[in-house]
Amino acid sequence: MDWLGLSYDEGPFLQSSLIADHTAAAEALYAAGRLYACDCTRDAIDARTAGAAKPGYDGFCRDRGLARSPETALRFAVAREGETVVADLIRGDVTFANASYEDFVVVRPNGVVLYPLANLVDDRTIGITHVIRGEDLLPTAPKQVMMWEALNDCAGVEVVALPQYAHLPMLVNEQRKKLSKRKDPVAVESYRDQGYLPEAFVNYLALLGWSPRGGEEVVSRDVLVAQFALEDVSHSPAFFDVKKLTHLNGEYLRAMSLEQFVEAARPWVAPWSSDWRPTTPPPWTKGQFDEALFSRVAPLVQERVATLGEVPGMIGFFFCDVAVDEAAFAKVIGNDPLGQTMLAAAIERFADLDWTATDLHEATAELGEAMGLVLRKAQAPIRCAVTGALVGPPLFESLEILGREAVLERLRAALARASA
RNA sequence: GGUCCCAUCGUCUAGUGGCCUAGGACAUCACCCUCUCAAGGUGGAGGCACGGGUUCGAAUCCCGUUGGGACUGCCA
């Protein structure tokens, strides 16, 4: 929540500190005859209702006039007729038949007030105006409305207006099932760890079930706050699409200034100088890393990554020994005589050359031309020798930044490796 | 089983009776750009679940069907 910049205006409140209120509310309800004692065990209820059309508690103890004891729980006497309406900000009035609710337990035999009532009492005492939660809680909303109104009817209990309810659509997985904390990757921290920006994450989340006016999907937090309305929220479940999140994150990354990008990437490229650090460290050491060098390299990768976690892998060759992609090496150098010739020619040509990206570019093009190779073919062995891979940041800028000595050294090493 | 919710491209959505031969975004495909990869540009394919109504006119309203989901604890 902190990471996402989401904060609260008051609280947090500890439910345990409001226990006296919970008990008082339960007593008031009992005194008003809305709660009754019940000593049925689960087994007894099941035995009684086995084969019945309607499962659940059958109201057996409702009229038995049982006295309260350490063996009795307190159940709420739900009206047998009529209906309860939940005025939902998102879905409108949702009507439930009271008969479809059983007399649910509100207080345990040991006196503990259960969550549904406790939660509701907290809302009343804290002055909650809006209850915004997942759609999965919609079926329990009538119970709360019933109890809320029952409480308002109790003598000596302050009348409090019902809060506004808003039941948000569920977030589902590929199987269209409600997202599960156990089975699905819902940990926000892991997105931070992978290098998603909080602004992008919040932006994407807002897009799930809601859309900004005007059609522009990249919206700042200010616009979000100004435009968002519960009434506009979609009614149907949404699938969390990481691909789209990733795209959006890339847009945010590219929209940053160089300074912002460099700073945002710090935890991934220089974790030792950052308060927070991702679980995967960069392939280089603190001694190998060069802050100034990174600033020069950053523009090369800023528009090529969609998450900050991708940065280290893309620029490792600037700071430490190249991790050679064997398949790539074999393809353009090991098994390709032309590639080796190209390297040899480059070593000679690069020895004395104005060390600028432009000259490097031209020289490589000319070398290739002399061998009948287009530039895309000519640069491949050089790229592989220097960066270890066939894909990466712009080659000639990279060579310029890396410096003549390092480049020549790697070209020679690759050539030696090929003939070994 | 019962109750409730939901139903527009693969995905997220715009759409509140005529502006819809249904718009956008992600993904996807093609082309362009190009030193690789991206980014960017252009274009393509792709959807109103089905059936009845209501109406001069339905993606939009009503009913039904089908499909999906949630809930159904002396857990929170």
Short mmCIF file of C-alpha atoms (C1' of nucleotides) in Angstrom, two decimals:
data_model
loop_
_atom_site.label_atom_id
_atom_site.label_comp_id
_atom_site.label_asym_id
_atom_site.label_seq_id
_atom_site.Cartn_x
_atom_site.Cartn_y
_atom_site.Cartn_z
CA MET A 1 0.00 0.00 0.00
CA ASP A 2 2.81 2.36 0.86
CA TRP A 3 4.63 1.43 -2.28
CA LEU A 4 1.56 2.21 -4.34
CA GLY A 5 1.16 5.52 -2.58
CA LEU A 6 -2.13 4.43 -1.11
CA SER A 7 -2.73 5.76 2.36
CA TYR A 8 -5.53 6.17 4.86
CA ASP A 9 -7.09 9.21 6.49
CA GLU A 10 -7.59 7.70 9.92
CA GLY A 11 -6.96 4.52 11.83
CA PRO A 12 -6.00 1.79 11.63
CA PHE A 13 -8.52 0.66 14.19
CA LEU A 14 -8.07 -2.54 16.11
CA GLN A 15 -11.19 -4.60 16.22
CA SER A 16 -10.10 -6.03 19.54
CA SER A 17 -10.23 -2.60 21.14
CA LEU A 18 -13.89 -2.28 20.33
CA ILE A 19 -14.97 -5.53 21.95
CA ALA A 20 -17.00 -3.77 24.61
CA ASP A 21 -19.09 -2.18 21.87
CA HIS A 22 -19.64 -5.52 20.21
CA THR A 23 -20.89 -7.08 23.40
CA ALA A 24 -23.11 -4.12 24.20
CA ALA A 25 -24.69 -4.32 20.76
CA ALA A 26 -25.32 -8.04 21.15
CA GLU A 27 -26.91 -7.47 24.55
CA ALA A 28 -29.15 -4.77 23.14
CA LEU A 29 -30.24 -7.07 20.34
CA TYR A 30 -30.90 -9.87 22.80
CA ALA A 31 -32.86 -7.60 25.11
CA ALA A 32 -34.98 -6.54 22.16
CA GLY A 33 -35.72 -10.15 21.38
CA ARG A 34 -33.88 -10.18 18.08
CA LEU A 35 -31.42 -12.81 19.27
CA TYR A 36 -32.27 -16.14 20.83
CA ALA A 37 -30.34 -18.90 22.53
CA CYS A 38 -29.65 -22.12 20.66
CA ASP A 39 -27.89 -25.27 21.83
CA CYS A 40 -27.94 -27.22 18.59
CA THR A 41 -24.74 -28.86 17.52
CA ARG A 42 -23.73 -29.00 13.91
CA ASP A 43 -24.37 -32.72 13.86
CA ALA A 44 -27.82 -32.34 15.33
CA ILE A 45 -28.73 -29.76 12.71
CA ASP A 46 -27.38 -31.89 9.91
CA ALA A 47 -29.26 -34.92 11.15
CA ARG A 48 -32.46 -32.95 11.29
CA THR A 49 -32.15 -31.31 7.90
CA ALA A 50 -30.70 -34.23 5.97
CA GLY A 51 -32.73 -34.60 2.84
CA ALA A 52 -34.54 -31.32 3.41
CA ALA A 53 -34.92 -29.05 0.43
CA LYS A 54 -33.23 -26.21 2.20
CA PRO A 55 -29.91 -26.90 3.90
CA GLY A 56 -28.66 -24.92 6.85
CA TYR A 57 -30.15 -24.14 10.21
CA ASP A 58 -33.86 -24.76 10.52
CA GLY A 59 -34.77 -22.37 13.33
CA PHE A 60 -35.29 -25.27 15.72
CA CYS A 61 -34.59 -23.29 18.88
CA ARG A 62 -36.31 -20.11 17.86
CA ASP A 63 -39.40 -20.69 19.95
CA ARG A 64 -38.03 -22.99 22.59
CA GLY A 65 -37.33 -20.11 24.93
CA LEU A 66 -34.00 -21.58 25.98
CA ALA A 67 -32.15 -19.75 28.73
CA ARG A 68 -28.66 -18.54 27.92
CA SER A 69 -25.92 -20.80 29.20
CA PRO A 70 -22.31 -21.67 28.42
CA GLU A 71 -23.73 -24.19 25.97
CA THR A 72 -25.86 -21.82 23.97
CA ALA A 73 -24.93 -19.64 21.06
CA LEU A 74 -27.04 -16.63 20.14
CA ARG A 75 -28.74 -16.61 16.78
CA PHE A 76 -30.31 -13.72 14.94
CA ALA A 77 -34.02 -14.23 14.28
CA VAL A 78 -34.37 -13.49 10.58
CA ALA A 79 -37.82 -12.38 9.44
CA ARG A 80 -39.65 -15.30 7.85
CA GLU A 81 -41.30 -13.13 5.26
CA GLY A 82 -40.59 -10.01 3.31
CA GLU A 83 -37.37 -9.04 1.63
CA THR A 84 -34.29 -7.04 2.29
CA VAL A 85 -32.92 -4.63 -0.25
CA VAL A 86 -29.27 -3.76 -0.53
CA ALA A 87 -28.89 -0.40 -2.22
CA ASP A 88 -25.66 -0.91 -4.09
CA LEU A 89 -23.88 2.01 -5.68
CA ILE A 90 -22.57 -0.14 -8.49
CA ARG A 91 -25.37 -2.61 -9.14
CA GLY A 92 -28.41 -0.72 -7.99
CA ASP A 93 -31.01 -2.22 -5.66
CA VAL A 94 -30.45 -5.90 -5.08
CA THR A 95 -33.39 -7.66 -3.47
CA PHE A 96 -33.12 -10.76 -1.30
CA ALA A 97 -35.97 -12.81 0.13
CA ASN A 98 -35.61 -12.98 3.89
CA ALA A 99 -36.78 -16.57 3.77
CA SER A 100 -33.58 -17.52 1.97
CA TYR A 101 -31.57 -16.69 5.08
CA GLU A 102 -31.25 -18.96 8.05
CA ASP A 103 -31.04 -17.76 11.62
CA PHE A 104 -27.30 -17.25 11.72
CA VAL A 105 -25.11 -17.33 14.80
CA VAL A 106 -24.03 -13.97 16.10
CA VAL A 107 -22.51 -14.79 19.46
CA ARG A 108 -20.62 -17.91 20.38
CA PRO A 109 -21.38 -19.83 23.58
CA ASN A 110 -18.20 -18.36 25.03
CA GLY A 111 -19.51 -14.86 24.48
CA VAL A 112 -17.36 -13.93 21.53
CA VAL A 113 -19.24 -11.74 19.07
CA LEU A 114 -18.70 -13.02 15.55
CA TYR A 115 -17.29 -11.02 12.70
CA PRO A 116 -20.48 -10.02 10.86
CA LEU A 117 -21.91 -8.23 13.86
CA ALA A 118 -18.55 -7.05 15.19
CA ASN A 119 -17.67 -5.57 11.85
CA LEU A 120 -20.99 -3.83 11.58
CA VAL A 121 -20.74 -2.38 15.07
CA ASP A 122 -17.28 -1.09 14.24
CA ASP A 123 -18.67 0.62 11.17
CA ARG A 124 -21.34 2.28 13.28
CA THR A 125 -19.01 3.51 15.97
CA ILE A 126 -16.29 4.65 13.61
CA GLY A 127 -18.79 6.34 11.36
CA ILE A 128 -18.19 4.44 8.15
CA THR A 129 -20.09 6.00 5.27
CA HIS A 130 -19.13 3.64 2.44
CA VAL A 131 -18.65 -0.09 2.52
CA ILE A 132 -16.68 -0.90 -0.61
CA ARG A 133 -15.68 -4.54 -1.07
CA GLY A 134 -15.69 -7.50 -3.37
CA GLU A 135 -18.80 -8.87 -4.96
CA ASP A 136 -18.29 -12.10 -3.05
CA LEU A 137 -19.64 -10.32 0.01
CA LEU A 138 -22.86 -9.27 -1.67
CA PRO A 139 -24.83 -12.27 -0.37
CA THR A 140 -23.90 -11.42 3.20
CA ALA A 141 -24.86 -7.78 2.85
CA PRO A 142 -28.56 -8.39 3.64
CA LYS A 143 -27.58 -9.91 6.98
CA GLN A 144 -25.74 -6.77 7.84
CA VAL A 145 -28.59 -4.60 6.71
CA MET A 146 -30.99 -6.65 8.85
CA MET A 147 -28.79 -6.36 11.90
CA TRP A 148 -28.08 -2.70 11.29
CA GLU A 149 -31.78 -1.91 11.17
CA ALA A 150 -32.50 -4.16 14.14
CA LEU A 151 -29.90 -2.24 16.10
CA ASN A 152 -31.47 1.04 15.13
CA ASP A 153 -34.75 -0.28 16.51
CA CYS A 154 -33.27 -1.18 19.87
CA ALA A 155 -34.13 1.02 22.80
CA GLY A 156 -31.21 3.04 24.00
CA VAL A 157 -29.18 2.51 20.84
CA GLU A 158 -28.31 5.48 18.75
CA VAL A 159 -29.89 5.44 15.30
CA VAL A 160 -27.23 5.42 12.63
CA ALA A 161 -27.89 5.73 8.93
CA LEU A 162 -27.03 2.71 6.83
CA PRO A 163 -23.72 3.05 5.01
CA GLN A 164 -23.58 3.13 1.24
CA TYR A 165 -22.69 -0.23 -0.21
CA ALA A 166 -20.61 -0.83 -3.31
CA HIS A 167 -19.69 -4.34 -4.38
CA LEU A 168 -16.80 -4.37 -6.80
CA PRO A 169 -16.55 -7.05 -9.50
CA MET A 170 -14.17 -9.90 -8.79
CA LEU A 171 -10.72 -10.20 -10.27
CA VAL A 172 -10.41 -13.59 -11.91
CA ASN A 173 -7.66 -15.85 -13.22
CA GLU A 174 -7.41 -17.53 -16.63
CA GLN A 175 -9.95 -20.09 -15.46
CA ARG A 176 -12.33 -17.26 -14.65
CA LYS A 177 -12.23 -18.14 -10.99
CA LYS A 178 -11.93 -15.65 -8.20
CA LEU A 179 -8.28 -14.81 -7.61
CA SER A 180 -6.92 -16.89 -4.79
CA LYS A 181 -4.15 -15.74 -2.51
CA ARG A 182 -2.81 -19.25 -2.41
CA LYS A 183 -2.91 -20.22 -6.04
CA ASP A 184 -2.60 -17.00 -7.97
CA PRO A 185 0.25 -14.50 -8.17
CA VAL A 186 -1.49 -11.67 -6.41
CA ALA A 187 1.33 -10.47 -4.20
CA VAL A 188 1.85 -6.84 -5.01
CA GLU A 189 5.43 -7.06 -3.74
CA SER A 190 6.34 -9.41 -6.56
CA TYR A 191 5.36 -6.78 -9.10
CA ARG A 192 7.54 -4.27 -7.36
CA ASP A 193 10.29 -6.87 -7.35
CA GLN A 194 10.01 -7.34 -11.08
CA GLY A 195 10.34 -3.65 -11.66
CA TYR A 196 6.84 -2.38 -12.21
CA LEU A 197 6.30 1.26 -11.35
CA PRO A 198 3.71 2.06 -8.69
CA GLU A 199 2.13 4.71 -10.92
CA ALA A 200 1.74 2.22 -13.75
CA PHE A 201 0.41 -0.44 -11.41
CA VAL A 202 -2.22 1.85 -9.94
CA ASN A 203 -3.12 3.07 -13.39
CA TYR A 204 -3.60 -0.47 -14.63
CA LEU A 205 -5.59 -1.52 -11.59
CA ALA A 206 -7.92 1.40 -12.10
CA LEU A 207 -8.49 0.27 -15.68
CA LEU A 208 -9.81 -3.04 -14.45
CA GLY A 209 -13.54 -2.54 -14.24
CA TRP A 210 -13.46 1.14 -14.98
CA SER A 211 -12.39 3.36 -17.83
CA PRO A 212 -11.43 7.01 -17.95
CA ARG A 213 -13.53 9.46 -19.86
CA GLY A 214 -12.07 10.48 -23.16
CA GLY A 215 -10.54 7.15 -24.05
CA GLU A 216 -6.98 7.88 -22.99
CA GLU A 217 -5.95 4.97 -20.82
CA VAL A 218 -2.75 6.42 -19.46
CA VAL A 219 -4.08 8.56 -16.65
CA SER A 220 -2.31 10.20 -13.78
CA ARG A 221 -3.35 9.71 -10.22
CA ASP A 222 -4.87 13.18 -10.16
CA VAL A 223 -7.09 12.42 -13.11
CA LEU A 224 -7.98 9.12 -11.52
CA VAL A 225 -9.02 10.78 -8.30
CA ALA A 226 -10.94 13.45 -10.13
CA GLN A 227 -12.79 11.15 -12.49
CA PHE A 228 -13.30 7.90 -10.67
CA ALA A 229 -16.86 7.18 -9.61
CA LEU A 230 -18.20 3.97 -8.14
CA GLU A 231 -21.33 4.41 -10.23
CA ASP A 232 -19.24 3.92 -13.36
CA VAL A 233 -17.64 0.68 -12.28
CA SER A 234 -18.29 -2.34 -14.46
CA HIS A 235 -20.54 -5.12 -13.23
CA SER A 236 -18.63 -8.05 -14.60
CA PRO A 237 -15.45 -9.76 -13.42
CA ALA A 238 -12.10 -8.79 -14.93
CA PHE A 239 -9.02 -10.79 -15.76
CA PHE A 240 -5.70 -9.39 -14.60
CA ASP A 241 -3.70 -9.14 -17.82
CA VAL A 242 0.00 -8.92 -17.04
CA LYS A 243 0.80 -8.27 -20.68
CA LYS A 244 -1.15 -5.07 -20.68
CA LEU A 245 0.28 -4.06 -17.33
CA THR A 246 3.73 -4.61 -18.78
CA HIS A 247 2.97 -2.50 -21.81
CA LEU A 248 1.63 0.28 -19.65
CA ASN A 249 4.70 0.08 -17.45
CA GLY A 250 6.87 0.47 -20.54
CA GLU A 251 4.99 3.59 -21.46
CA TYR A 252 5.59 5.05 -18.03
CA LEU A 253 9.27 4.11 -18.21
CA ARG A 254 9.71 5.78 -21.58
CA ALA A 255 7.90 8.88 -20.44
CA MET A 256 10.48 9.44 -17.70
CA SER A 257 13.34 11.87 -17.94
CA LEU A 258 16.79 10.31 -18.01
CA GLU A 259 17.39 11.39 -14.42
CA GLN A 260 14.14 9.85 -13.26
CA PHE A 261 14.88 6.63 -15.10
CA VAL A 262 18.37 6.34 -13.68
CA GLU A 263 17.05 6.89 -10.20
CA ALA A 264 14.16 4.48 -10.63
CA ALA A 265 16.54 1.78 -11.84
CA ARG A 266 18.87 2.18 -8.89
CA PRO A 267 17.56 -0.76 -6.83
CA TRP A 268 18.18 -3.08 -9.76
CA VAL A 269 21.55 -1.78 -10.92
CA ALA A 270 23.04 -0.60 -7.63
CA PRO A 271 21.13 -2.30 -4.83
CA TRP A 272 23.84 -1.49 -2.32
CA SER A 273 22.98 2.18 -2.53
CA SER A 274 19.25 1.71 -2.26
CA ASP A 275 17.02 1.36 0.79
CA TRP A 276 14.87 -1.22 -0.89
CA ARG A 277 16.27 -3.92 -3.15
CA PRO A 278 14.78 -6.58 -5.39
CA THR A 279 15.44 -10.25 -4.69
CA THR A 280 17.59 -10.71 -7.77
CA PRO A 281 20.88 -8.80 -7.65
CA PRO A 282 22.64 -7.57 -10.80
CA PRO A 283 25.38 -9.79 -12.28
CA TRP A 284 28.09 -7.28 -11.41
CA THR A 285 29.68 -6.27 -8.12
CA LYS A 286 29.69 -2.92 -6.44
CA GLY A 287 33.31 -2.50 -7.51
CA GLN A 288 32.54 -3.18 -11.15
CA PHE A 289 29.60 -0.85 -11.31
CA ASP A 290 30.14 2.69 -12.49
CA GLU A 291 27.41 5.19 -11.82
CA ALA A 292 28.54 7.67 -14.47
CA LEU A 293 28.84 4.91 -17.01
CA PHE A 294 25.33 3.77 -16.22
CA SER A 295 24.00 7.25 -16.87
CA ARG A 296 25.49 7.08 -20.36
CA VAL A 297 24.10 3.62 -20.96
CA ALA A 298 20.65 4.29 -19.59
CA PRO A 299 19.26 6.07 -22.66
CA LEU A 300 20.15 3.01 -24.71
CA VAL A 301 17.93 0.75 -22.64
CA GLN A 302 15.22 3.05 -21.39
CA GLU A 303 13.05 2.57 -24.42
CA ARG A 304 13.84 -1.11 -24.74
CA VAL A 305 12.64 -2.39 -21.40
CA ALA A 306 9.12 -2.74 -20.13
CA THR A 307 10.16 -3.40 -16.54
CA LEU A 308 13.14 -2.26 -14.52
CA GLY A 309 13.99 -5.85 -13.75
CA GLU A 310 15.03 -6.28 -17.38
CA VAL A 311 17.71 -3.61 -17.15
CA PRO A 312 20.63 -5.54 -15.62
CA GLY A 313 20.39 -8.37 -18.11
CA MET A 314 20.54 -5.95 -20.97
CA ILE A 315 23.61 -4.02 -19.89
CA GLY A 316 25.67 -6.59 -18.04
CA PHE A 317 28.42 -6.52 -20.63
CA PHE A 318 29.26 -2.93 -19.74
CA PHE A 319 30.27 -3.83 -16.23
CA CYS A 320 31.43 -7.40 -16.11
CA ASP A 321 32.55 -10.29 -18.26
CA VAL A 322 30.16 -11.22 -20.98
CA ALA A 323 27.90 -14.15 -20.49
CA VAL A 324 28.19 -15.83 -23.87
CA ASP A 325 25.10 -17.13 -25.59
CA GLU A 326 26.66 -20.33 -27.00
CA ALA A 327 24.10 -20.83 -29.74
CA ALA A 328 24.61 -17.28 -30.93
CA PHE A 329 28.37 -17.61 -30.82
CA ALA A 330 28.34 -20.80 -32.84
CA LYS A 331 26.03 -19.29 -35.40
CA VAL A 332 27.84 -16.07 -36.23
CA ILE A 333 31.43 -16.80 -35.17
CA GLY A 334 32.20 -20.40 -34.26
CA ASN A 335 30.69 -21.98 -37.35
CA ASP A 336 30.98 -19.01 -39.63
CA PRO A 337 34.35 -18.33 -41.28
CA LEU A 338 33.05 -15.01 -42.55
CA GLY A 339 32.31 -13.96 -39.02
CA GLN A 340 35.85 -14.74 -37.98
CA THR A 341 37.22 -12.83 -40.93
CA MET A 342 35.01 -9.94 -39.95
CA LEU A 343 36.37 -9.96 -36.42
CA ALA A 344 39.95 -10.02 -37.62
CA ALA A 345 39.28 -7.13 -39.96
CA ALA A 346 37.55 -5.17 -37.23
CA ILE A 347 40.43 -5.68 -34.82
CA GLU A 348 42.77 -4.17 -37.38
CA ARG A 349 40.47 -1.35 -38.43
CA PHE A 350 39.37 -0.39 -34.93
CA ALA A 351 42.96 -0.09 -33.71
CA ASP A 352 43.27 3.39 -35.04
CA LEU A 353 39.95 5.01 -35.64
CA ASP A 354 38.17 8.03 -34.24
CA TRP A 355 36.35 6.30 -31.39
CA THR A 356 32.87 7.57 -32.05
CA ALA A 357 29.69 5.68 -32.74
CA THR A 358 29.45 7.30 -36.16
CA ASP A 359 32.92 6.25 -37.25
CA LEU A 360 32.50 2.80 -35.79
CA HIS A 361 29.27 2.50 -37.72
CA GLU A 362 30.86 3.58 -40.99
CA ALA A 363 33.92 1.44 -40.53
CA THR A 364 31.83 -1.65 -39.87
CA ALA A 365 29.67 -0.94 -42.88
CA GLU A 366 32.71 -0.60 -45.10
CA LEU A 367 34.32 -3.73 -43.74
CA GLY A 368 31.12 -5.61 -44.42
CA GLU A 369 30.78 -4.19 -47.88
CA ALA A 370 34.26 -5.35 -48.79
CA MET A 371 33.16 -8.83 -47.84
CA GLY A 372 29.82 -8.60 -49.54
CA LEU A 373 27.90 -8.36 -46.29
CA VAL A 374 25.06 -6.02 -45.48
CA LEU A 375 25.42 -4.18 -42.24
CA ARG A 376 23.01 -6.39 -40.35
CA LYS A 377 25.20 -9.35 -41.17
CA ALA A 378 28.46 -7.51 -40.65
CA GLN A 379 27.62 -6.27 -37.18
CA ALA A 380 26.45 -9.60 -35.84
CA PRO A 381 29.83 -11.17 -35.04
CA ILE A 382 31.05 -7.97 -33.47
CA ARG A 383 27.95 -7.67 -31.36
CA CYS A 384 28.25 -11.26 -30.28
CA ALA A 385 31.93 -10.94 -29.43
CA VAL A 386 31.45 -7.80 -27.40
CA THR A 387 28.07 -8.30 -25.76
CA GLY A 388 27.80 -12.07 -25.82
CA ALA A 389 24.44 -11.99 -27.53
CA LEU A 390 22.75 -11.24 -30.82
CA VAL A 391 20.28 -8.77 -29.39
CA GLY A 392 20.86 -5.78 -27.20
CA PRO A 393 21.29 -2.03 -27.10
CA PRO A 394 22.49 -0.14 -30.20
CA LEU A 395 25.91 -1.62 -30.94
CA PHE A 396 28.01 1.34 -32.04
CA GLU A 397 26.95 3.58 -29.19
CA SER A 398 27.74 0.70 -26.88
CA LEU A 399 31.20 0.26 -28.39
CA GLU A 400 31.89 3.95 -28.03
CA ILE A 401 30.91 3.90 -24.39
CA LEU A 402 32.77 0.70 -23.66
CA GLY A 403 36.03 2.12 -25.04
CA ARG A 404 38.63 0.91 -27.52
CA GLU A 405 40.69 -1.24 -25.19
CA ALA A 406 37.81 -3.26 -23.83
CA VAL A 407 36.31 -3.74 -27.28
CA LEU A 408 39.54 -4.89 -28.92
CA GLU A 409 40.20 -7.22 -26.07
CA ARG A 410 36.82 -8.87 -26.45
CA LEU A 411 37.14 -9.13 -30.21
CA ARG A 412 40.50 -10.90 -29.82
CA ALA A 413 39.15 -13.16 -27.11
CA ALA A 414 36.26 -14.21 -29.32
CA LEU A 415 38.54 -14.91 -32.24
CA ALA A 416 40.85 -16.96 -30.07
CA ARG A 417 37.91 -18.87 -28.71
CA ALA A 418 36.68 -19.64 -32.21
CA SER A 419 39.94 -21.20 -33.28
CA ALA A 420 40.45 -23.05 -30.05
"C1'" G B 1 -29.69 -28.08 -4.61
"C1'" G B 2 -31.05 -22.88 -3.04
"C1'" U B 3 -30.12 -17.51 -3.33
"C1'" C B 4 -27.70 -13.65 -5.78
"C1'" C B 5 -24.52 -11.46 -9.55
"C1'" C B 6 -22.77 -11.25 -14.54
"C1'" A B 7 -22.79 -11.79 -20.18
"C1'" U B 8 -19.68 -6.45 -26.49
"C1'" C B 9 -13.21 -8.78 -30.37
"C1'" G B 10 -8.45 -13.83 -27.14
"C1'" U B 11 -8.11 -9.83 -22.85
"C1'" C B 12 -9.68 -4.91 -20.52
"C1'" U B 13 -13.37 -1.87 -22.13
"C1'" A B 14 -16.55 2.49 -24.99
"C1'" G B 15 -21.53 2.16 -25.97
"C1'" U B 16 -27.41 3.92 -21.85
"C1'" G B 17 -33.06 3.19 -28.54
"C1'" G B 18 -31.33 5.94 -34.29
"C1'" C B 19 -24.45 9.25 -34.71
"C1'" C B 20 -22.84 1.39 -34.77
"C1'" U B 21 -21.35 -1.33 -41.87
"C1'" A B 22 -20.05 -1.50 -32.90
"C1'" G B 23 -15.01 2.65 -31.22
"C1'" G B 24 -10.30 2.27 -28.33
"C1'" A B 25 -6.30 -0.29 -25.72
"C1'" C B 26 -3.28 -4.92 -24.89
"C1'" A B 27 -2.18 -9.30 -27.44
"C1'" U B 28 -1.82 -11.17 -32.58
"C1'" C B 29 -0.57 -10.89 -38.13
"C1'" A B 30 1.56 -7.99 -42.35
"C1'" C B 31 4.27 -3.94 -44.08
"C1'" C B 32 7.38 0.49 -43.19
"C1'" C B 33 11.52 2.39 -40.36
"C1'" U B 34 16.12 0.06 -38.91
"C1'" C B 35 23.20 -2.13 -37.04
"C1'" U B 36 20.31 -6.47 -33.56
"C1'" C B 37 16.21 -6.03 -30.27
"C1'" A B 38 12.83 -2.73 -28.94
"C1'" A B 39 10.21 1.78 -29.62
"C1'" G B 40 7.43 4.27 -33.44
"C1'" G B 41 4.26 4.46 -37.98
"C1'" U B 42 0.56 2.17 -41.38
"C1'" G B 43 -2.75 -1.58 -42.34
"C1'" G B 44 -5.36 -6.46 -41.38
"C1'" A B 45 -7.95 -10.26 -38.86
"C1'" G B 46 -11.12 -10.60 -34.63
"C1'" G B 47 -16.93 -9.33 -30.83
"C1'" C B 48 -22.74 -7.55 -29.31
"C1'" A B 49 -24.00 -15.96 -26.23
"C1'" C B 50 -28.95 -17.76 -28.18
"C1'" G B 51 -34.35 -17.31 -28.79
"C1'" G B 52 -38.58 -14.57 -28.32
"C1'" G B 53 -40.93 -10.02 -27.66
"C1'" U B 54 -41.55 -4.15 -27.20
"C1'" U B 55 -40.56 -0.33 -31.05
"C1'" C B 56 -40.80 2.89 -37.24
"C1'" G B 57 -35.87 1.42 -35.28
"C1'" A B 58 -32.36 -2.52 -30.60
"C1'" A B 59 -25.53 -4.06 -28.41
"C1'" U B 60 -28.75 -0.75 -25.75
"C1'" C B 61 -35.67 -2.07 -22.84
"C1'" C B 62 -38.61 -6.81 -21.22
"C1'" C B 63 -39.03 -12.28 -20.85
"C1'" G B 64 -36.91 -16.97 -21.44
"C1'" U B 65 -32.74 -20.25 -22.52
"C1'" U B 66 -27.71 -21.20 -22.23
"C1'" G B 67 -23.09 -20.19 -20.17
"C1'" G B 68 -19.88 -18.33 -16.31
"C1'" G B 69 -19.17 -16.74 -11.32
"C1'" A B 70 -20.06 -15.82 -6.06
"C1'" C B 71 -22.29 -17.20 -1.63
"C1'" U B 72 -24.57 -21.02 1.20
"C1'" G B 73 -19.44 -21.90 8.97
"C1'" C B 74 -20.31 -21.13 16.28
"C1'" C B 75 -13.48 -18.13 9.89
"C1'" A B 76 -12.33 -13.13 9.11
#
